[in-house]
Short mmCIF file of C-alpha atoms and ligand atoms in Angstrom, two decimals:
data_model
loop_
_atom_site.label_atom_id
_atom_site.label_comp_id
_atom_site.label_asym_id
_atom_site.label_seq_id
_atom_site.Cartn_x
_atom_site.Cartn_y
_atom_site.Cartn_z
CA UNK A 21 12.63 -76.42 71.85
CA UNK A 22 16.18 -77.61 72.27
CA UNK A 23 16.65 -78.04 68.54
CA UNK A 24 16.15 -74.26 68.08
CA UNK A 25 19.53 -73.75 69.95
CA UNK A 26 22.42 -73.55 67.37
CA UNK A 27 25.01 -76.16 67.86
CA UNK A 28 27.61 -73.70 68.14
CA UNK A 29 25.86 -72.08 71.31
CA UNK A 30 25.33 -75.54 72.91
CA UNK A 31 29.10 -76.27 72.40
CA UNK A 32 30.09 -72.92 73.99
CA UNK A 33 27.66 -73.54 76.79
CA UNK A 34 29.21 -77.22 77.24
CA UNK A 35 32.74 -75.80 77.27
CA UNK A 36 31.62 -73.41 79.97
CA UNK A 37 30.00 -75.96 82.13
CA UNK A 38 33.11 -78.33 82.08
CA UNK A 39 35.71 -75.39 82.38
CA UNK A 40 37.83 -76.14 85.47
CA UNK A 41 41.33 -76.46 86.95
CA UNK A 42 41.86 -80.29 87.11
CA UNK A 43 42.96 -80.88 83.62
CA UNK A 44 44.70 -78.99 80.86
CA UNK A 45 44.61 -80.43 77.34
CA UNK A 46 48.24 -80.16 75.96
CA UNK A 47 46.84 -79.71 72.30
CA UNK A 48 44.10 -77.15 72.73
CA UNK A 49 45.05 -75.83 76.09
CA UNK A 50 41.38 -76.20 77.32
CA UNK A 51 41.29 -76.37 81.10
CA UNK A 52 38.64 -78.60 82.49
CA UNK A 53 37.32 -80.04 85.62
CA UNK A 54 36.46 -83.48 83.97
CA UNK A 55 36.89 -85.35 80.83
CA UNK A 56 34.36 -86.46 78.13
CA UNK A 57 33.34 -90.06 78.27
CA UNK A 58 34.73 -92.10 75.25
CA UNK A 59 34.82 -95.68 74.16
CA UNK A 60 32.10 -98.29 74.30
CA UNK A 61 30.87 -100.45 77.18
CA UNK A 62 31.65 -103.99 76.41
CA UNK A 63 31.81 -106.79 79.13
CA UNK A 64 34.91 -108.42 77.86
CA UNK A 65 36.68 -105.21 78.44
CA UNK A 66 35.51 -104.81 81.88
CA UNK A 67 35.98 -108.46 82.91
CA UNK A 68 39.62 -108.43 81.38
CA UNK A 69 40.22 -104.87 83.06
CA UNK A 70 41.56 -103.70 79.71
CA UNK A 71 43.64 -100.41 80.25
CA UNK A 72 43.35 -98.23 77.03
CA UNK A 73 39.96 -99.61 75.76
CA UNK A 74 36.33 -99.52 76.73
CA UNK A 75 34.17 -96.77 78.11
CA UNK A 76 36.24 -94.32 80.25
CA UNK A 77 36.46 -90.68 80.86
CA UNK A 78 39.24 -89.79 78.59
CA UNK A 79 38.23 -87.16 76.01
CA UNK A 80 39.01 -83.46 75.74
CA UNK A 81 35.65 -81.69 75.47
CA UNK A 82 37.19 -78.94 73.13
CA UNK A 83 39.46 -80.62 70.68
CA UNK A 84 38.26 -84.32 71.16
CA UNK A 85 41.77 -85.72 71.81
CA UNK A 86 42.00 -89.10 73.65
CA UNK A 87 43.99 -89.85 76.81
CA UNK A 88 46.15 -92.34 75.00
CA UNK A 89 47.07 -89.57 72.38
CA UNK A 90 48.01 -87.19 75.15
CA UNK A 91 49.99 -89.78 76.95
CA UNK A 92 52.19 -90.24 74.08
CA UNK A 93 52.61 -86.49 73.64
CA UNK A 94 53.46 -86.05 77.40
CA UNK A 95 56.24 -88.71 76.78
CA UNK A 96 57.72 -87.09 73.68
CA UNK A 97 57.61 -83.70 75.43
CA UNK A 98 58.20 -84.12 79.09
CA UNK A 99 60.57 -87.38 79.02
CA UNK A 100 62.22 -87.51 75.61
CA UNK A 101 62.39 -83.66 75.41
CA UNK A 102 61.88 -84.02 71.66
CA UNK A 103 61.15 -80.30 71.11
CA UNK A 104 64.06 -79.14 73.23
CA UNK A 105 66.83 -81.20 71.45
CA UNK A 106 66.74 -79.78 67.96
CA UNK A 107 64.88 -81.02 65.03
CA UNK A 108 67.51 -83.54 63.75
CA UNK A 109 65.30 -86.52 64.32
CA UNK A 110 63.69 -88.96 61.84
CA UNK A 111 60.32 -90.10 62.74
CA UNK A 112 57.77 -92.73 61.62
CA UNK A 113 54.46 -92.25 62.67
CA UNK A 114 51.91 -95.33 62.05
CA UNK A 115 48.30 -94.46 61.93
CA UNK A 116 48.87 -90.80 63.21
CA UNK A 117 46.54 -89.20 65.54
CA UNK A 118 45.42 -85.84 64.42
CA UNK A 119 46.48 -83.56 67.18
CA UNK A 120 49.79 -85.26 67.89
CA UNK A 121 50.51 -85.50 64.26
CA UNK A 122 49.78 -81.77 63.72
CA UNK A 123 52.39 -80.60 66.30
CA UNK A 124 55.02 -83.04 64.99
CA UNK A 125 54.34 -81.94 61.48
CA UNK A 126 54.63 -78.14 62.32
CA UNK A 127 57.76 -78.58 64.27
CA UNK A 128 59.84 -79.39 61.13
CA UNK A 129 61.71 -82.58 62.10
CA UNK A 130 64.27 -83.77 59.54
CA UNK A 131 61.99 -86.47 58.54
CA UNK A 132 58.58 -86.96 59.66
CA UNK A 133 56.83 -89.77 57.85
CA UNK A 134 53.03 -90.59 58.49
CA UNK A 135 51.55 -93.71 57.16
CA UNK A 136 48.43 -95.93 57.47
CA UNK A 137 47.08 -98.98 55.54
CA UNK A 138 44.37 -97.13 53.51
CA UNK A 139 40.92 -98.71 54.00
CA UNK A 140 38.22 -98.31 51.23
CA UNK A 141 35.80 -95.42 51.93
CA UNK A 142 38.04 -93.51 54.29
CA UNK A 143 40.03 -90.39 53.41
CA UNK A 144 43.42 -89.62 54.74
CA UNK A 145 45.30 -86.27 55.10
CA UNK A 146 47.61 -85.70 52.19
CA UNK A 147 50.97 -85.94 54.02
CA UNK A 148 49.86 -89.78 55.16
CA UNK A 149 51.17 -92.49 52.84
CA UNK A 150 49.63 -95.80 52.28
CA UNK A 151 52.08 -98.27 53.77
CA UNK A 152 51.55 -101.85 55.21
CA UNK A 153 53.26 -102.11 58.44
CA UNK A 154 54.43 -105.64 57.39
CA UNK A 155 56.37 -104.23 54.56
CA UNK A 156 57.69 -100.66 55.27
CA UNK A 157 59.28 -99.42 52.22
CA UNK A 158 62.43 -97.70 53.96
CA UNK A 159 65.88 -99.23 54.37
CA UNK A 160 67.00 -100.73 57.80
CA UNK A 161 68.28 -98.11 60.42
CA UNK A 162 66.19 -95.17 59.01
CA UNK A 163 64.31 -93.70 61.94
CA UNK A 164 65.32 -92.48 65.47
CA UNK A 165 61.63 -92.84 66.74
CA UNK A 166 58.79 -94.87 65.78
CA UNK A 167 55.14 -94.05 67.14
CA UNK A 168 52.92 -97.00 66.96
CA UNK A 169 49.84 -96.34 69.20
CA UNK A 170 47.08 -98.76 69.25
CA UNK A 171 47.92 -100.54 65.92
CA UNK A 172 49.28 -103.90 66.74
CA UNK A 173 45.90 -105.24 68.17
CA UNK A 174 44.53 -104.93 64.68
CA UNK A 175 47.33 -106.99 62.91
CA UNK A 176 47.19 -110.85 62.80
CA UNK A 177 50.99 -111.21 62.30
CA UNK A 178 51.79 -108.76 65.03
CA UNK A 179 55.36 -110.06 65.75
CA UNK A 180 56.20 -109.79 62.01
CA UNK A 181 55.09 -106.06 62.39
CA UNK A 182 57.07 -105.62 65.43
CA UNK A 183 60.25 -107.12 63.76
CA UNK A 184 59.55 -104.70 60.73
CA UNK A 185 59.32 -101.65 63.07
CA UNK A 186 62.61 -102.75 64.68
CA UNK A 187 64.17 -103.15 61.34
CA UNK A 188 63.59 -99.51 60.44
CA UNK A 189 64.82 -98.23 63.75
CA UNK A 190 68.50 -97.08 64.04
CA UNK A 191 70.48 -98.67 66.62
CA UNK A 192 69.93 -96.70 69.82
CA UNK A 193 66.34 -95.67 68.42
CA UNK A 194 62.99 -96.13 70.26
CA UNK A 195 59.57 -97.05 69.37
CA UNK A 196 56.45 -96.32 71.45
CA UNK A 197 54.37 -99.29 71.09
CA UNK A 198 50.97 -98.81 72.90
CA UNK A 199 48.16 -101.42 72.86
CA UNK A 200 45.12 -102.07 74.95
CA UNK A 201 46.15 -104.49 77.49
CA UNK A 202 44.49 -106.65 80.15
CA UNK A 203 45.50 -105.95 83.74
CA UNK A 204 44.28 -109.53 84.80
CA UNK A 205 45.33 -111.81 82.10
CA UNK A 206 48.73 -113.11 81.90
CA UNK A 207 48.34 -114.50 78.49
CA UNK A 208 47.20 -112.75 75.26
CA UNK A 209 43.81 -113.98 73.93
CA UNK A 210 43.50 -114.31 70.21
CA UNK A 211 41.48 -116.32 67.91
CA UNK A 212 41.64 -115.64 64.08
CA UNK A 213 38.56 -117.58 63.39
CA UNK A 214 36.28 -114.73 64.85
CA UNK A 215 36.01 -112.56 61.66
CA UNK A 216 32.41 -111.15 62.07
CA UNK A 217 32.67 -107.44 63.24
CA UNK A 218 29.63 -108.02 65.85
CA UNK A 219 31.47 -111.13 67.13
CA UNK A 220 34.64 -109.34 67.41
CA UNK A 221 33.07 -106.68 69.51
CA UNK A 222 31.82 -109.33 72.00
CA UNK A 223 35.07 -111.20 72.04
CA UNK A 224 37.75 -108.49 71.68
CA UNK A 225 35.80 -105.41 72.59
CA UNK A 226 36.17 -103.82 69.11
CA UNK A 227 34.75 -104.68 65.61
CA UNK A 228 38.38 -104.67 64.19
CA UNK A 229 40.44 -105.96 66.86
CA UNK A 230 41.66 -109.54 66.64
CA UNK A 231 43.20 -110.22 70.12
CA UNK A 232 43.31 -108.67 73.69
CA UNK A 233 46.82 -108.48 74.87
CA UNK A 234 47.71 -109.96 78.35
CA UNK A 235 50.68 -109.14 80.40
CA UNK A 236 52.82 -111.44 77.93
CA UNK A 237 52.78 -108.37 75.47
CA UNK A 238 56.18 -107.51 76.83
CA UNK A 239 57.44 -111.10 75.88
CA UNK A 240 56.24 -110.68 72.37
CA UNK A 241 58.11 -107.49 71.92
CA UNK A 242 61.21 -108.96 73.48
CA UNK A 243 60.94 -112.00 71.28
CA UNK A 244 60.72 -109.55 68.24
CA UNK A 245 64.15 -108.12 69.31
CA UNK A 246 63.30 -105.14 71.33
CA UNK A 247 64.56 -104.13 74.77
CA UNK A 248 61.54 -103.10 76.50
CA UNK A 249 61.00 -100.46 79.13
CA UNK A 250 57.48 -100.40 80.73
CA UNK A 251 57.02 -97.20 82.50
CA UNK A 252 54.07 -95.21 83.99
CA UNK A 253 54.23 -91.40 83.66
CA UNK A 254 50.51 -91.13 83.67
CA UNK A 255 50.32 -90.27 87.38
CA UNK A 256 53.14 -87.76 87.13
CA UNK A 257 51.40 -85.81 84.23
CA UNK A 258 47.70 -86.69 85.45
CA UNK A 259 46.83 -82.81 84.74
CA UNK A 260 47.12 -83.81 80.87
CA UNK A 261 44.00 -85.82 81.57
CA UNK A 262 45.64 -89.14 81.45
CA UNK A 263 44.50 -92.68 82.60
CA UNK A 264 46.51 -93.44 85.77
CA UNK A 265 46.69 -97.03 84.90
CA UNK A 266 48.08 -96.63 81.33
CA UNK A 267 51.76 -97.63 81.09
CA UNK A 268 54.07 -96.98 78.16
CA UNK A 269 55.80 -99.54 76.38
CA UNK A 270 58.98 -98.28 74.80
CA UNK A 271 60.87 -100.49 72.56
CA UNK A 272 64.62 -99.83 72.25
CA UNK A 273 66.88 -100.96 69.34
CA UNK A 274 69.93 -101.46 71.26
CA UNK A 275 73.28 -100.09 70.01
CA UNK A 276 75.72 -102.88 69.15
CA UNK A 277 77.43 -104.00 72.29
CA UNK A 278 80.69 -102.52 71.25
CA UNK A 279 79.16 -99.32 71.33
CA UNK A 280 77.30 -99.45 74.53
ZN1 ZN B 326 41.96 -80.37 73.88
#
Protein backbone atom coordinates (compact mmCIF):
# COMPACT_ATOMS: atom_id res chain seq x y z
CA UNK A 1 0.00 0.00 0.00
CA UNK A 2 2.84 2.36 0.97
CA UNK A 3 4.25 2.14 -2.54
CA UNK A 4 1.08 3.72 -3.94
CA UNK A 5 1.72 7.00 -2.14
CA UNK A 6 3.71 9.28 -4.43
CA UNK A 7 7.18 10.28 -3.16
CA UNK A 8 6.28 13.96 -3.34
CA UNK A 9 3.42 13.49 -0.88
CA UNK A 10 5.57 11.34 1.41
CA UNK A 11 8.17 14.09 1.38
CA UNK A 12 5.62 16.80 2.18
CA UNK A 13 4.22 14.68 5.02
CA UNK A 14 7.76 14.19 6.35
CA UNK A 15 8.41 17.92 6.31
CA UNK A 16 5.16 18.55 8.19
CA UNK A 17 6.06 15.87 10.71
CA UNK A 18 9.51 17.31 11.48
CA UNK A 19 8.41 20.94 11.45
CA UNK A 20 9.21 22.79 14.66
CA UNK A 21 11.00 25.74 16.22
CA UNK A 22 14.26 24.31 17.49
CA UNK A 23 16.36 24.66 14.34
CA UNK A 24 16.21 26.79 11.22
CA UNK A 25 18.30 25.80 8.24
CA UNK A 26 20.14 28.89 6.98
CA UNK A 27 20.08 27.58 3.42
CA UNK A 28 16.45 26.58 2.81
CA UNK A 29 14.93 28.29 5.92
CA UNK A 30 13.04 25.15 6.91
CA UNK A 31 12.34 25.20 10.67
CA UNK A 32 12.36 21.84 12.37
CA UNK A 33 12.12 20.22 15.75
CA UNK A 34 14.87 17.75 14.98
CA UNK A 35 17.57 16.90 12.46
CA UNK A 36 17.93 14.01 10.05
CA UNK A 37 20.28 11.13 10.88
CA UNK A 38 23.36 11.21 8.64
CA UNK A 39 26.66 9.35 8.40
CA UNK A 40 27.44 5.72 9.00
CA UNK A 41 27.77 3.97 12.31
CA UNK A 42 31.33 2.65 12.53
CA UNK A 43 32.81 1.42 15.84
CA UNK A 44 36.17 3.19 15.35
CA UNK A 45 34.42 6.57 15.09
CA UNK A 46 32.61 5.92 18.36
CA UNK A 47 35.71 4.58 20.12
CA UNK A 48 37.72 7.60 19.08
CA UNK A 49 34.80 10.00 19.66
CA UNK A 50 35.29 11.51 16.22
CA UNK A 51 33.61 14.89 15.88
CA UNK A 52 32.35 15.64 12.38
CA UNK A 53 32.09 12.02 11.31
CA UNK A 54 30.00 8.93 11.98
CA UNK A 55 26.30 8.61 12.55
CA UNK A 56 24.66 11.66 14.04
CA UNK A 57 21.61 13.87 13.82
CA UNK A 58 22.89 16.61 11.53
CA UNK A 59 20.97 16.74 8.24
CA UNK A 60 18.32 19.19 7.11
CA UNK A 61 15.16 17.30 6.21
CA UNK A 62 14.38 19.76 3.43
CA UNK A 63 17.60 20.62 1.56
CA UNK A 64 19.84 17.85 2.87
CA UNK A 65 22.60 20.20 4.08
CA UNK A 66 24.95 18.82 6.75
CA UNK A 67 25.83 20.32 10.14
CA UNK A 68 29.42 20.92 9.01
CA UNK A 69 28.32 22.88 5.94
CA UNK A 70 26.02 25.06 8.05
CA UNK A 71 28.86 25.63 10.54
CA UNK A 72 31.10 27.14 7.88
CA UNK A 73 28.22 29.30 6.67
CA UNK A 74 27.47 30.45 10.24
CA UNK A 75 31.11 31.49 10.63
CA UNK A 76 31.25 33.34 7.31
CA UNK A 77 27.97 35.14 7.89
CA UNK A 78 27.87 35.77 11.63
CA UNK A 79 31.55 36.09 12.56
CA UNK A 80 33.46 37.10 9.42
CA UNK A 81 30.46 39.18 8.28
CA UNK A 82 31.51 38.28 4.78
CA UNK A 83 28.20 39.43 3.28
CA UNK A 84 28.21 42.78 5.11
CA UNK A 85 31.61 44.05 4.08
CA UNK A 86 31.25 44.39 0.32
CA UNK A 87 32.13 41.81 -2.26
CA UNK A 88 35.80 42.61 -2.75
CA UNK A 89 37.09 39.31 -1.44
CA UNK A 90 38.83 36.63 -3.47
CA UNK A 91 37.80 33.18 -2.34
CA UNK A 92 39.07 29.69 -3.10
CA UNK A 93 36.62 26.91 -2.20
CA UNK A 94 38.02 23.37 -2.28
CA UNK A 95 35.49 20.54 -2.84
CA UNK A 96 32.58 22.98 -2.56
CA UNK A 97 29.42 21.96 -0.74
CA UNK A 98 26.30 22.55 -2.83
CA UNK A 99 24.27 24.95 -0.66
CA UNK A 100 27.19 26.99 0.62
CA UNK A 101 28.70 27.26 -2.82
CA UNK A 102 25.43 28.44 -4.36
CA UNK A 103 25.17 31.35 -1.93
CA UNK A 104 28.80 32.37 -2.38
CA UNK A 105 28.52 32.12 -6.15
CA UNK A 106 25.37 34.26 -6.27
CA UNK A 107 26.79 36.96 -4.01
CA UNK A 108 29.23 38.00 -6.72
CA UNK A 109 32.57 38.18 -4.93
CA UNK A 110 35.46 39.65 -6.87
CA UNK A 111 36.77 36.16 -7.36
CA UNK A 112 35.14 32.91 -6.30
CA UNK A 113 37.05 29.89 -7.52
CA UNK A 114 35.65 26.42 -6.85
CA UNK A 115 37.76 23.35 -7.41
CA UNK A 116 37.93 19.66 -6.80
CA UNK A 117 40.10 16.76 -7.85
CA UNK A 118 37.85 15.20 -10.46
CA UNK A 119 37.25 11.50 -9.96
CA UNK A 120 36.21 9.21 -12.81
CA UNK A 121 32.49 8.52 -12.96
CA UNK A 122 31.47 11.70 -11.14
CA UNK A 123 30.04 14.86 -12.64
CA UNK A 124 30.80 18.32 -11.32
CA UNK A 125 29.00 21.64 -11.68
CA UNK A 126 30.39 23.69 -14.54
CA UNK A 127 31.84 26.38 -12.27
CA UNK A 128 34.05 23.78 -10.53
CA UNK A 129 37.61 23.41 -11.87
CA UNK A 130 39.69 20.24 -11.81
CA UNK A 131 42.56 21.18 -9.49
CA UNK A 132 44.92 19.14 -7.36
CA UNK A 133 45.25 20.69 -3.90
CA UNK A 134 48.95 19.79 -3.96
CA UNK A 135 49.55 21.98 -6.98
CA UNK A 136 47.12 24.89 -7.05
CA UNK A 137 47.59 26.83 -10.31
CA UNK A 138 47.44 30.30 -8.76
CA UNK A 139 50.30 32.54 -7.78
CA UNK A 140 51.31 33.28 -4.21
CA UNK A 141 49.07 35.63 -2.20
CA UNK A 142 46.00 35.35 -4.46
CA UNK A 143 43.12 34.71 -2.04
CA UNK A 144 41.68 36.46 1.01
CA UNK A 145 39.87 33.32 2.08
CA UNK A 146 40.24 29.60 1.50
CA UNK A 147 37.49 27.15 2.44
CA UNK A 148 38.67 23.57 2.83
CA UNK A 149 35.97 21.62 4.65
CA UNK A 150 36.63 17.93 5.28
CA UNK A 151 39.23 17.44 2.57
CA UNK A 152 42.62 16.95 4.27
CA UNK A 153 41.67 13.57 5.78
CA UNK A 154 41.66 12.24 2.18
CA UNK A 155 45.13 13.50 1.27
CA UNK A 156 48.23 11.42 2.09
CA UNK A 157 50.58 14.43 1.90
CA UNK A 158 48.31 16.60 4.02
CA UNK A 159 51.05 18.96 5.21
CA UNK A 160 52.08 19.63 1.61
CA UNK A 161 48.45 20.51 0.94
CA UNK A 162 48.36 22.80 3.98
CA UNK A 163 51.50 24.60 2.79
CA UNK A 164 49.99 24.96 -0.67
CA UNK A 165 46.82 26.50 0.79
CA UNK A 166 48.93 28.88 2.83
CA UNK A 167 50.97 29.82 -0.23
CA UNK A 168 47.94 31.05 -2.18
CA UNK A 169 46.58 33.04 0.77
CA UNK A 170 47.28 36.74 0.98
CA UNK A 171 49.13 37.88 4.10
CA UNK A 172 46.34 38.62 6.54
CA UNK A 173 44.08 36.08 4.83
CA UNK A 174 42.42 33.10 6.50
CA UNK A 175 41.66 29.49 5.70
CA UNK A 176 38.83 27.46 7.18
CA UNK A 177 40.39 24.03 7.64
CA UNK A 178 37.84 21.55 8.95
CA UNK A 179 38.51 17.83 9.40
CA UNK A 180 36.90 15.03 11.39
CA UNK A 181 38.86 14.95 14.65
CA UNK A 182 39.07 12.51 17.54
CA UNK A 183 38.19 13.98 20.92
CA UNK A 184 40.12 11.40 22.90
CA UNK A 185 43.24 10.85 20.75
CA UNK A 186 46.17 13.15 21.25
CA UNK A 187 47.96 11.79 18.21
CA UNK A 188 46.74 11.42 14.62
CA UNK A 189 46.42 7.86 13.41
CA UNK A 190 47.38 7.14 9.81
CA UNK A 191 48.43 4.03 7.95
CA UNK A 192 49.03 4.31 4.21
CA UNK A 193 49.28 0.52 3.86
CA UNK A 194 45.50 0.32 4.39
CA UNK A 195 44.20 0.77 0.86
CA UNK A 196 41.12 -1.44 0.52
CA UNK A 197 37.94 0.68 0.80
CA UNK A 198 36.26 -1.81 3.17
CA UNK A 199 39.34 -1.96 5.35
CA UNK A 200 39.50 1.83 5.42
CA UNK A 201 35.93 1.98 6.68
CA UNK A 202 36.91 -0.28 9.58
CA UNK A 203 40.16 1.52 10.37
CA UNK A 204 39.35 5.16 9.52
CA UNK A 205 35.55 5.20 9.44
CA UNK A 206 35.15 6.00 5.73
CA UNK A 207 36.18 4.22 2.53
CA UNK A 208 38.24 7.14 1.19
CA UNK A 209 39.81 8.43 4.42
CA UNK A 210 43.44 7.67 5.11
CA UNK A 211 43.75 8.92 8.69
CA UNK A 212 41.88 9.96 11.82
CA UNK A 213 43.18 13.24 13.13
CA UNK A 214 43.93 13.58 16.83
CA UNK A 215 44.29 16.71 18.86
CA UNK A 216 47.73 17.24 17.28
CA UNK A 217 45.96 18.40 14.11
CA UNK A 218 46.63 21.95 15.27
CA UNK A 219 50.37 21.19 15.43
CA UNK A 220 50.34 20.01 11.80
CA UNK A 221 48.70 23.25 10.74
CA UNK A 222 51.19 25.28 12.75
CA UNK A 223 54.13 23.35 11.34
CA UNK A 224 52.77 24.19 7.89
CA UNK A 225 53.02 27.87 8.76
CA UNK A 226 49.51 28.79 9.86
CA UNK A 227 48.65 30.70 12.99
CA UNK A 228 45.71 28.63 14.22
CA UNK A 229 42.61 29.85 15.97
CA UNK A 230 40.52 27.00 17.33
CA UNK A 231 37.11 28.36 18.26
CA UNK A 232 33.66 27.03 19.01
CA UNK A 233 30.68 28.97 17.67
CA UNK A 234 28.46 25.87 17.42
CA UNK A 235 26.83 26.43 20.81
CA UNK A 236 26.20 30.12 20.09
CA UNK A 237 24.53 29.32 16.77
CA UNK A 238 22.97 26.01 17.76
CA UNK A 239 19.69 27.05 16.08
CA UNK A 240 21.45 26.53 12.74
CA UNK A 241 21.45 22.83 13.65
CA UNK A 242 25.15 22.60 14.47
CA UNK A 243 27.06 19.92 16.35
CA UNK A 244 27.85 21.57 19.72
CA UNK A 245 31.18 19.69 19.90
CA UNK A 246 32.42 20.81 16.49
CA UNK A 247 35.15 23.43 16.70
CA UNK A 248 36.36 25.59 13.87
CA UNK A 249 40.02 25.54 12.84
CA UNK A 250 40.92 28.85 11.27
CA UNK A 251 44.43 29.10 9.86
CA UNK A 252 45.64 32.65 9.42
CA UNK A 253 48.47 33.68 7.18
CA UNK A 254 50.05 36.36 9.26
CA UNK A 255 51.01 39.76 7.98
CA UNK A 256 54.73 40.48 7.88
CA UNK A 257 55.78 41.64 11.36
CA UNK A 258 56.49 45.15 10.12
CA UNK A 259 52.78 45.58 9.28
CA UNK A 260 51.34 43.99 12.39
ZN1 LIG B 1 17.85 23.12 4.62
